[in-house]
Short mmCIF file of C-alpha atoms in Angstrom, two decimals:
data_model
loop_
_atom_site.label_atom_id
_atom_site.label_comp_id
_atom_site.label_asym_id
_atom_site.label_seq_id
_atom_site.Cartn_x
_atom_site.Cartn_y
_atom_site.Cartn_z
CA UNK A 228 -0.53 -4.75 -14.98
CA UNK A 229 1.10 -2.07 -12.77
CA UNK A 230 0.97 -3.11 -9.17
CA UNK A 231 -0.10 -0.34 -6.42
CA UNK A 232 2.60 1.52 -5.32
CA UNK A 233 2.47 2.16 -1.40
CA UNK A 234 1.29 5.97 -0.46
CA UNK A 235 2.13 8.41 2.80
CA UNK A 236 -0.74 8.68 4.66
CA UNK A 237 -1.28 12.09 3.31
CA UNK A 238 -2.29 10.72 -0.23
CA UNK A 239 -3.67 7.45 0.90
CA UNK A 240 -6.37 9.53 2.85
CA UNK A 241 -6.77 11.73 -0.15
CA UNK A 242 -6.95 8.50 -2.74
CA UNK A 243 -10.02 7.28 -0.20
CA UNK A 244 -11.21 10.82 -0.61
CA UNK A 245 -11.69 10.52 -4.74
CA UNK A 246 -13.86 6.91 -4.68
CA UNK A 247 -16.83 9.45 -3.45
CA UNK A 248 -19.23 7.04 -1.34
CA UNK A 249 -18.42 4.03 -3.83
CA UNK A 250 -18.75 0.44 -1.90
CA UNK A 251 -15.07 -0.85 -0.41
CA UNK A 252 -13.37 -2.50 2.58
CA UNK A 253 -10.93 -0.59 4.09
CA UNK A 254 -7.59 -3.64 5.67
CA UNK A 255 -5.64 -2.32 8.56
CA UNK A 256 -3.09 -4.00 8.69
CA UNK A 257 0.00 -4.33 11.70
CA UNK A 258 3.28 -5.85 12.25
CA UNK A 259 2.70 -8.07 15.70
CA UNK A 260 5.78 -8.16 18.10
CA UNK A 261 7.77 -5.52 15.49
CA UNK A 262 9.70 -3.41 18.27
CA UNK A 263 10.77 -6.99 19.30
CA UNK A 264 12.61 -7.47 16.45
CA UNK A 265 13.86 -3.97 16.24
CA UNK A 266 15.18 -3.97 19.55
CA UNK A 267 16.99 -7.86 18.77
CA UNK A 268 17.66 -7.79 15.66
CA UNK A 269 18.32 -3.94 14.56
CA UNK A 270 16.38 -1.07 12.84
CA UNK A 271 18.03 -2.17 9.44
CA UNK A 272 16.41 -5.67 9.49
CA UNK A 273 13.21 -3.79 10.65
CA UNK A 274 13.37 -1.54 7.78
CA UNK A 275 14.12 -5.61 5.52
CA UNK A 276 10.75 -6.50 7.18
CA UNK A 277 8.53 -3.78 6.22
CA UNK A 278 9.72 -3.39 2.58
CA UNK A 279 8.71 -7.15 2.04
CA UNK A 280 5.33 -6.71 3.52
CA UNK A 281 5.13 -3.53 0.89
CA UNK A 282 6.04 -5.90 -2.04
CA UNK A 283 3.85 -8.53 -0.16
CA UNK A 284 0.28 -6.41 -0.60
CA UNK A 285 1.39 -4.70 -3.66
CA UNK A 286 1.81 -7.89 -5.35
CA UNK A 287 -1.06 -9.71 -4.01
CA UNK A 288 -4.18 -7.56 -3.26
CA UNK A 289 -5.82 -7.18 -7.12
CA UNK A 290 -5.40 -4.39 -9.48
CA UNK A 291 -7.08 -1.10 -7.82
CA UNK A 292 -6.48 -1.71 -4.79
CA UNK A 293 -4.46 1.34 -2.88
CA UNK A 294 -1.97 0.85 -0.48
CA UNK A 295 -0.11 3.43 2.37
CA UNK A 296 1.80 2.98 4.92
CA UNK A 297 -0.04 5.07 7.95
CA UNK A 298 1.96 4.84 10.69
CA UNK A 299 5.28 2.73 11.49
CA UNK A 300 4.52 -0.69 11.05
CA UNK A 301 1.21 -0.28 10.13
CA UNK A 302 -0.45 -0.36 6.71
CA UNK A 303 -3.98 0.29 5.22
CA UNK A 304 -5.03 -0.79 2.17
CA UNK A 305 -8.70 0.21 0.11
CA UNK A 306 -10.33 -2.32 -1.62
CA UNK A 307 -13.08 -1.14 -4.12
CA UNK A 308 -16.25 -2.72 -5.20
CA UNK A 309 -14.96 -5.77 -2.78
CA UNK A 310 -17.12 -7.22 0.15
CA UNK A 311 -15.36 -7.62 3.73
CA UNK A 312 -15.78 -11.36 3.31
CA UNK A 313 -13.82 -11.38 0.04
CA UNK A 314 -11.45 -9.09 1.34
CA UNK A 315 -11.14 -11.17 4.51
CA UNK A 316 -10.01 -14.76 2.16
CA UNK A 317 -7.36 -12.20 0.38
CA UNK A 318 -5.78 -10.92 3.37
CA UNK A 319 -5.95 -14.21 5.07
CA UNK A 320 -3.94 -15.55 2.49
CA UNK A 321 -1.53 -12.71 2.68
CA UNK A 322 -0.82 -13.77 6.29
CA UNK A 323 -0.22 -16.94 5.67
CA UNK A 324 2.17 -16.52 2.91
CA UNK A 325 3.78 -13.56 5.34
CA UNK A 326 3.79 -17.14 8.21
CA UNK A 327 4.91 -19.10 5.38
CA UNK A 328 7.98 -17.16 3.84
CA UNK A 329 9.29 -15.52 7.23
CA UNK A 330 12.79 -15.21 7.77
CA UNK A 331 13.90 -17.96 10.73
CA UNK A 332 16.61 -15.42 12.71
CA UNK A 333 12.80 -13.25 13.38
CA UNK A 334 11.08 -13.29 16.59
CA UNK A 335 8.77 -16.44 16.91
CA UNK A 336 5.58 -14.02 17.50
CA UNK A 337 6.10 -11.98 14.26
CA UNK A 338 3.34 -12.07 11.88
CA UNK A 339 0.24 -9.66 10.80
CA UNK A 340 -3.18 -8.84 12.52
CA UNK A 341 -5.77 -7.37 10.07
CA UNK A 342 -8.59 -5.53 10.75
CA UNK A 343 -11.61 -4.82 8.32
CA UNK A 344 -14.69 -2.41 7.78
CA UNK A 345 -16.86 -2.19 4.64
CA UNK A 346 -18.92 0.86 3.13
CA UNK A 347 -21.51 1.17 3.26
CA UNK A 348 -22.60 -1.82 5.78
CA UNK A 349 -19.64 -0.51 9.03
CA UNK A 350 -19.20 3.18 8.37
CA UNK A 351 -19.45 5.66 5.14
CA UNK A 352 -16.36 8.09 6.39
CA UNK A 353 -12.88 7.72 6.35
CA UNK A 354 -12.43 8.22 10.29
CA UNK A 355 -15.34 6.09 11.32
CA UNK A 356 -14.28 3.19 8.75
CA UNK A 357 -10.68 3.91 9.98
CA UNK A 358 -12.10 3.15 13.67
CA UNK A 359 -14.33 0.16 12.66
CA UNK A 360 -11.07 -1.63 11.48
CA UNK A 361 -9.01 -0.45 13.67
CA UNK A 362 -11.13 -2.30 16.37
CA UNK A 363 -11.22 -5.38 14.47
CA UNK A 364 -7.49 -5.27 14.00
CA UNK A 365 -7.31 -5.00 17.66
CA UNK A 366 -9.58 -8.14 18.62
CA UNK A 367 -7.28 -10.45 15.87
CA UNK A 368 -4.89 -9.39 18.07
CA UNK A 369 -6.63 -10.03 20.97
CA UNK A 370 -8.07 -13.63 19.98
CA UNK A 371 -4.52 -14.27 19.07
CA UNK A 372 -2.63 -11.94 17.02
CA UNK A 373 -1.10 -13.27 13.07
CA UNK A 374 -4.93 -13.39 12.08
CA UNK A 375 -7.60 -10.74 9.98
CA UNK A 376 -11.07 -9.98 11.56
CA UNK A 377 -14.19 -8.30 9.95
CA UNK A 378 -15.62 -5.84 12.06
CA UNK A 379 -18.81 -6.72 14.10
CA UNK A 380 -20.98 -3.49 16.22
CA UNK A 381 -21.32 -4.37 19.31
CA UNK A 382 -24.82 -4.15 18.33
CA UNK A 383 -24.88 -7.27 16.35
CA UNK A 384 -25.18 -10.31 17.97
CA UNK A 385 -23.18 -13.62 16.20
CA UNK A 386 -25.54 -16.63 15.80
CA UNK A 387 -24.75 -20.15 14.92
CA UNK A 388 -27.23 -22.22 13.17
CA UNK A 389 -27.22 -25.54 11.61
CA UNK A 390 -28.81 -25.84 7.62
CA UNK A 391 -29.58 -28.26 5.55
CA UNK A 392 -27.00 -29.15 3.03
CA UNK A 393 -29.12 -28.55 -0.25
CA UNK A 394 -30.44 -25.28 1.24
CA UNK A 395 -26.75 -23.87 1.67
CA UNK A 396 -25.77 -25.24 -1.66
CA UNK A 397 -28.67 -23.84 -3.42
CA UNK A 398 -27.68 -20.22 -1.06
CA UNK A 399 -23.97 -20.29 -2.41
CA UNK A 400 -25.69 -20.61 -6.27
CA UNK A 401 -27.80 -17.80 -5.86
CA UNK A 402 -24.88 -15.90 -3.86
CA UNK A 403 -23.08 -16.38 -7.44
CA UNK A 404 -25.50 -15.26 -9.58
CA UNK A 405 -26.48 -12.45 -7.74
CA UNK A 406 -23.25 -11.23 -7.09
CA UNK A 407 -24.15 -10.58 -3.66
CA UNK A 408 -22.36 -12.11 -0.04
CA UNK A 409 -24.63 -14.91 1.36
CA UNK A 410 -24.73 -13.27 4.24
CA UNK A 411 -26.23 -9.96 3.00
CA UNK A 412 -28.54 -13.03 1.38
CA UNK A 413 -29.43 -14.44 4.88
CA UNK A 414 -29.89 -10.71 6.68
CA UNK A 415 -32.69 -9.69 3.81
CA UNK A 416 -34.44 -12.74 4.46
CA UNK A 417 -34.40 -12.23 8.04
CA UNK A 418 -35.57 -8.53 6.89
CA UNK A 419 -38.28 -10.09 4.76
CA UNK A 420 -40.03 -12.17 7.75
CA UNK A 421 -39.97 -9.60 10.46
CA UNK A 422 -41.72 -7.13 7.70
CA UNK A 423 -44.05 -10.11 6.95
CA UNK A 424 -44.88 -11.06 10.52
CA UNK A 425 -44.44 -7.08 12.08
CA UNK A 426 -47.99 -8.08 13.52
CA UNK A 427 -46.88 -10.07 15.79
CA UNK A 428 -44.19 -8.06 17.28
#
């Protein structure tokens, strides 16, 4: 199959433009520490760098995907029909094989931060999804940099809980068969018994 060849911003926007409302994640993706190596190591070995992060996403993120370069070292890419938390294990593993494969005359620090947003559950426009990952891109960097973060409104609050093991299992199954994220799972449920018990609130 033909791999996705990497768009000006221009066309990238416009590509977004022609999937019409249809679900996707939108990856931001940026070089950390790049003017470092620019600066040591030359604009030529810059200009090595980025075309291997090109040939990087276009031959790892799967067929439909879209790719553009939308600013220097940065790159987006759109990921249709695809849930931020299956986006997030595919650009995790571009990262690492980024880590992996890295040349050792680059700067220690270089590496990616990724930022995502979904449609329809972060934003349905361009600009406000662009935003949404934008600020998740900016808190991998932030908790650390070389890492991809989904983003999370400042609205939502991030719980840990404790289930049983069967319960999970038996979550993941019906996660499957649905076709659905088990967390979209968990939040109708939650739905579900604040509708049953609105009552009491």
């Amino acid at each position: 199959m033909p791999r996705p060849i990497i768009l000006t911003r221009a066309d990238f926007e416009t590509a977004f433009d022609t999937l019409q409302g249809a679900p996707l994640t939108l990856a931001v993706l940026d070089l950390d520490h790049f003017k470092t190596l620019n600066d040591s190591l030359g604009h030529a070995e810059g200009d090595r760098v980025l075309r291997g992060v090109e040939r990087l996403l276009s031959g790892s993120l799967p067929t439909g995907s879209v790719i553009g370069r939308i600013g220097g070292d940065e790159y987006a890419a759109i990921l249709p029909e695809t849930a931020a938390e299956t986006a997030l294990i595919l650009l995790d593993e571009v990262i690492k094989h980024f880590h992996i494969h890295r040349d050792p005359q680059w700067p220690r620090g270089l590496g990616l931060s990724v930022g995502l947003a979904a449609r329809p559950a972060h934003a349905s426009t361009y600009d406000d999804l662009k935003r949404a990952a934008d600020e998740a891109m900016i808190r991998a960097k932030r908790e650390g940099r070389g890492r991809a973060c989904i983003y999370v409104e400042s609205k939502m609050v991030l719980k840990s809980n404790y289930y049983p093991k069967s319960q999970l299992e038996r979550l993941a199954k019906l996660s499957g068969a649905l076709g659905r994220t088990e967390a979209s799972l968990l939040r109708e449920a939650l739905d579900d018994l604040i509708e049953k018990n609105r009552g009491e609130l």
